[in-house]
Amino acid sequence: GFTSHWFAPGERTDQNFAKLLAASQGTGFQSTVMFLRHIWPGSPAPSEQNVAEALSYIMNTYSGSPNFLHVQGKPVIFFTDVYRVPQAGEGAVQAWANIRAQVDPGYNAIWIAEGLDPSYLAVFDGLYVYKVTHAAYPNDYLKDSRWAAQVRQWAQNTGRPKLWIATIVPGYDDLRAGCKPDVRVPSQPHKQDRQDGAFYQATFDAAMQSNPDWLFVQSFNEWVEGTYIEPSVQYGDKYLSLTGALAQQFKGGH
């Protein structure tokens, strides 16, 4: 399924997500949101209440759809930039704890946070890393097993099972994007050649060595960062087909 950027109720990304679910009706295709309300430039510095209301809107409006992503009967929501949540003299982990206590106190959904700080597992149900190749660390994906171990160590120490979601990516190229300041903090421009599919395979192999619970594909259509698997003039449907083959390998290993 897809993970679709989502900023706020009634905003363009909200409308897009509604269309995605509608287009998926009658199929087994499930999608969820990448929650971005806390960093939406259209409404800077939202309160914890604003964030909680946005999450409640998602749950009430979409989670009942058979095409909204569910795992073991629970709706799934992805989060990014969790350290940037509104804070009132408190740490980000506590801020998210306050929000979850309002929205999902019974942990009836699955919340997945971006990042490598295990302390967020006190609130969230799992971690993933969105970007696994950088200008400074082009082979960052090779750290998958180390990152997975941090999640599992936290779970072992607390007795609370948590999820590790490993990211695979076909390549990267944002050299023409300009890296202008936007919703997220820009990083140094970077190009990672696709190597005719070999780099995609390498990230998959590293991911599998970490024994992930799920795989996260970066991305379907992020053309600006050059990570897309969507069929294109340049690559045809090569990377969509390769993704299907890798997905079958992943399912076979689980």
Short mmCIF file of C-alpha atoms in Angstrom, two decimals, residues 84-222:
data_model
loop_
_atom_site.label_atom_id
_atom_site.label_comp_id
_atom_site.label_asym_id
_atom_site.label_seq_id
_atom_site.Cartn_x
_atom_site.Cartn_y
_atom_site.Cartn_z
CA ARG A 84 9.32 18.93 16.25
CA VAL A 85 6.04 18.37 18.06
CA PRO A 86 4.68 21.40 19.97
CA GLN A 87 6.21 21.57 23.41
CA ALA A 88 5.28 23.62 26.44
CA GLY A 89 8.37 23.37 28.57
CA GLU A 90 8.49 19.61 28.15
CA GLY A 91 10.32 17.09 26.01
CA ALA A 92 8.98 15.83 22.71
CA VAL A 93 8.40 12.31 24.07
CA GLN A 94 6.17 13.68 26.82
CA ALA A 95 4.34 15.90 24.34
CA TRP A 96 3.53 12.88 22.18
CA ALA A 97 2.51 10.95 25.29
CA ASN A 98 0.02 13.71 26.09
CA ILE A 99 -1.32 13.58 22.54
CA ARG A 100 -1.68 9.81 22.49
CA ALA A 101 -3.44 9.87 25.85
CA GLN A 102 -6.08 12.07 24.22
CA VAL A 103 -6.37 10.23 20.90
CA ASP A 104 -5.56 6.58 21.53
CA PRO A 105 -5.16 5.84 25.24
CA GLY A 106 -5.91 2.16 24.74
CA TYR A 107 -3.25 1.75 22.05
CA ASN A 108 -5.87 0.51 19.61
CA ALA A 109 -3.86 1.84 16.66
CA ILE A 110 -0.25 1.33 15.58
CA TRP A 111 1.88 4.49 15.59
CA ILE A 112 5.21 4.32 13.76
CA ALA A 113 7.79 7.08 14.33
CA GLU A 114 10.69 8.14 12.16
CA GLY A 115 14.06 8.19 13.86
CA LEU A 116 16.67 6.31 15.83
CA ASP A 117 15.95 7.46 19.38
CA PRO A 118 14.53 4.46 21.27
CA SER A 119 13.06 6.75 23.92
CA TYR A 120 10.17 7.47 21.53
CA LEU A 121 9.17 3.81 21.88
CA ALA A 122 7.64 4.79 25.21
CA VAL A 123 4.83 6.29 23.09
CA PHE A 124 5.16 4.82 19.60
CA ASP A 125 4.84 1.20 18.53
CA GLY A 126 7.82 1.06 16.21
CA LEU A 127 10.57 2.98 14.42
CA TYR A 128 11.72 3.44 10.84
CA VAL A 129 14.40 5.52 9.12
CA TYR A 130 13.20 7.34 6.02
CA LYS A 131 16.50 8.28 4.40
CA VAL A 132 19.19 5.59 4.35
CA THR A 133 21.64 7.14 1.88
CA HIS A 134 23.12 10.61 2.42
CA ALA A 135 25.93 12.70 0.99
CA ALA A 136 27.93 12.19 4.20
CA TYR A 137 26.82 8.56 4.68
CA PRO A 138 25.95 7.05 1.28
CA ASN A 139 25.90 3.54 2.75
CA ASP A 140 23.87 4.36 5.85
CA TYR A 141 21.55 1.46 5.03
CA LEU A 142 24.31 -0.92 6.16
CA LYS A 143 23.46 0.12 9.74
CA ASP A 144 20.03 -1.54 9.55
CA SER A 145 20.95 -4.39 11.86
CA ARG A 146 22.39 -1.98 14.44
CA TRP A 147 19.21 0.10 14.35
CA ALA A 148 17.03 -2.99 14.62
CA ALA A 149 19.02 -4.14 17.65
CA GLN A 150 18.26 -0.86 19.43
CA VAL A 151 14.52 -1.40 18.96
CA ARG A 152 14.69 -5.00 20.12
CA GLN A 153 16.86 -4.13 23.12
CA TRP A 154 14.31 -1.54 24.22
CA ALA A 155 11.53 -4.09 23.83
CA GLN A 156 13.49 -6.66 25.82
CA ASN A 157 14.28 -4.21 28.60
CA THR A 158 10.67 -3.10 28.96
CA GLY A 159 8.81 -6.27 28.07
CA ARG A 160 6.81 -4.33 25.48
CA PRO A 161 7.07 -5.69 21.91
CA LYS A 162 7.98 -3.08 19.30
CA LEU A 163 8.28 -3.03 15.51
CA TRP A 164 11.34 -2.41 13.36
CA ILE A 165 10.55 -1.18 9.85
CA ALA A 166 13.52 -1.30 7.44
CA THR A 167 13.72 1.05 4.45
CA ILE A 168 14.74 0.07 0.93
CA VAL A 169 15.49 2.60 -1.80
CA PRO A 170 16.37 2.23 -5.51
CA GLY A 171 18.72 5.21 -5.58
CA TYR A 172 18.79 8.91 -4.81
CA ASP A 173 19.29 12.11 -6.80
CA ASP A 174 18.20 15.53 -5.60
CA LEU A 175 21.01 17.48 -7.29
CA ARG A 176 18.53 19.50 -9.35
CA ALA A 177 16.12 20.10 -6.48
CA GLY A 178 18.07 23.04 -5.08
CA CYS A 179 17.54 21.77 -1.52
CA LYS A 180 15.51 24.86 -0.68
CA PRO A 181 14.19 25.20 2.86
CA ASP A 182 10.74 23.66 2.96
CA VAL A 183 8.69 21.65 5.43
CA ARG A 184 11.72 19.59 6.36
CA VAL A 185 15.27 20.75 7.04
CA PRO A 186 17.27 20.49 3.79
CA SER A 187 20.40 18.38 3.65
CA GLN A 188 23.47 18.44 1.45
CA PRO A 189 22.62 17.52 -2.18
CA HIS A 190 23.27 13.88 -2.89
CA LYS A 191 23.25 11.44 -5.78
CA GLN A 192 23.35 7.68 -5.39
CA ASP A 193 23.41 5.90 -8.73
CA ARG A 194 20.81 3.14 -9.13
CA GLN A 195 23.41 0.80 -10.64
CA ASP A 196 20.76 -0.80 -12.83
CA GLY A 197 18.92 -2.12 -9.77
CA ALA A 198 21.98 -3.29 -7.84
CA PHE A 199 21.70 -0.54 -5.22
CA TYR A 200 18.03 -1.38 -4.63
CA GLN A 201 19.02 -5.00 -4.12
CA ALA A 202 21.81 -3.98 -1.73
CA THR A 203 19.42 -2.00 0.47
CA PHE A 204 17.01 -4.93 0.43
CA ASP A 205 19.74 -7.38 1.43
CA ALA A 206 20.79 -5.16 4.33
CA ALA A 207 17.17 -4.76 5.38
CA MET A 208 16.59 -8.51 5.37
CA GLN A 209 19.69 -9.08 7.49
CA SER A 210 18.06 -6.91 10.16
CA ASN A 211 15.03 -9.25 10.24
CA PRO A 212 12.50 -6.42 9.84
CA ASP A 213 8.87 -6.69 10.81
CA TRP A 214 7.88 -4.60 7.78
CA LEU A 215 9.59 -3.02 4.77
CA PHE A 216 9.21 0.66 3.84
CA VAL A 217 9.90 1.58 0.20
CA GLN A 218 11.34 5.03 -0.46
CA SER A 219 9.42 5.89 -2.61
CA PHE A 220 6.62 5.49 -5.12
CA ASN A 221 6.72 8.96 -6.67
CA GLU A 222 9.15 11.29 -4.87
#
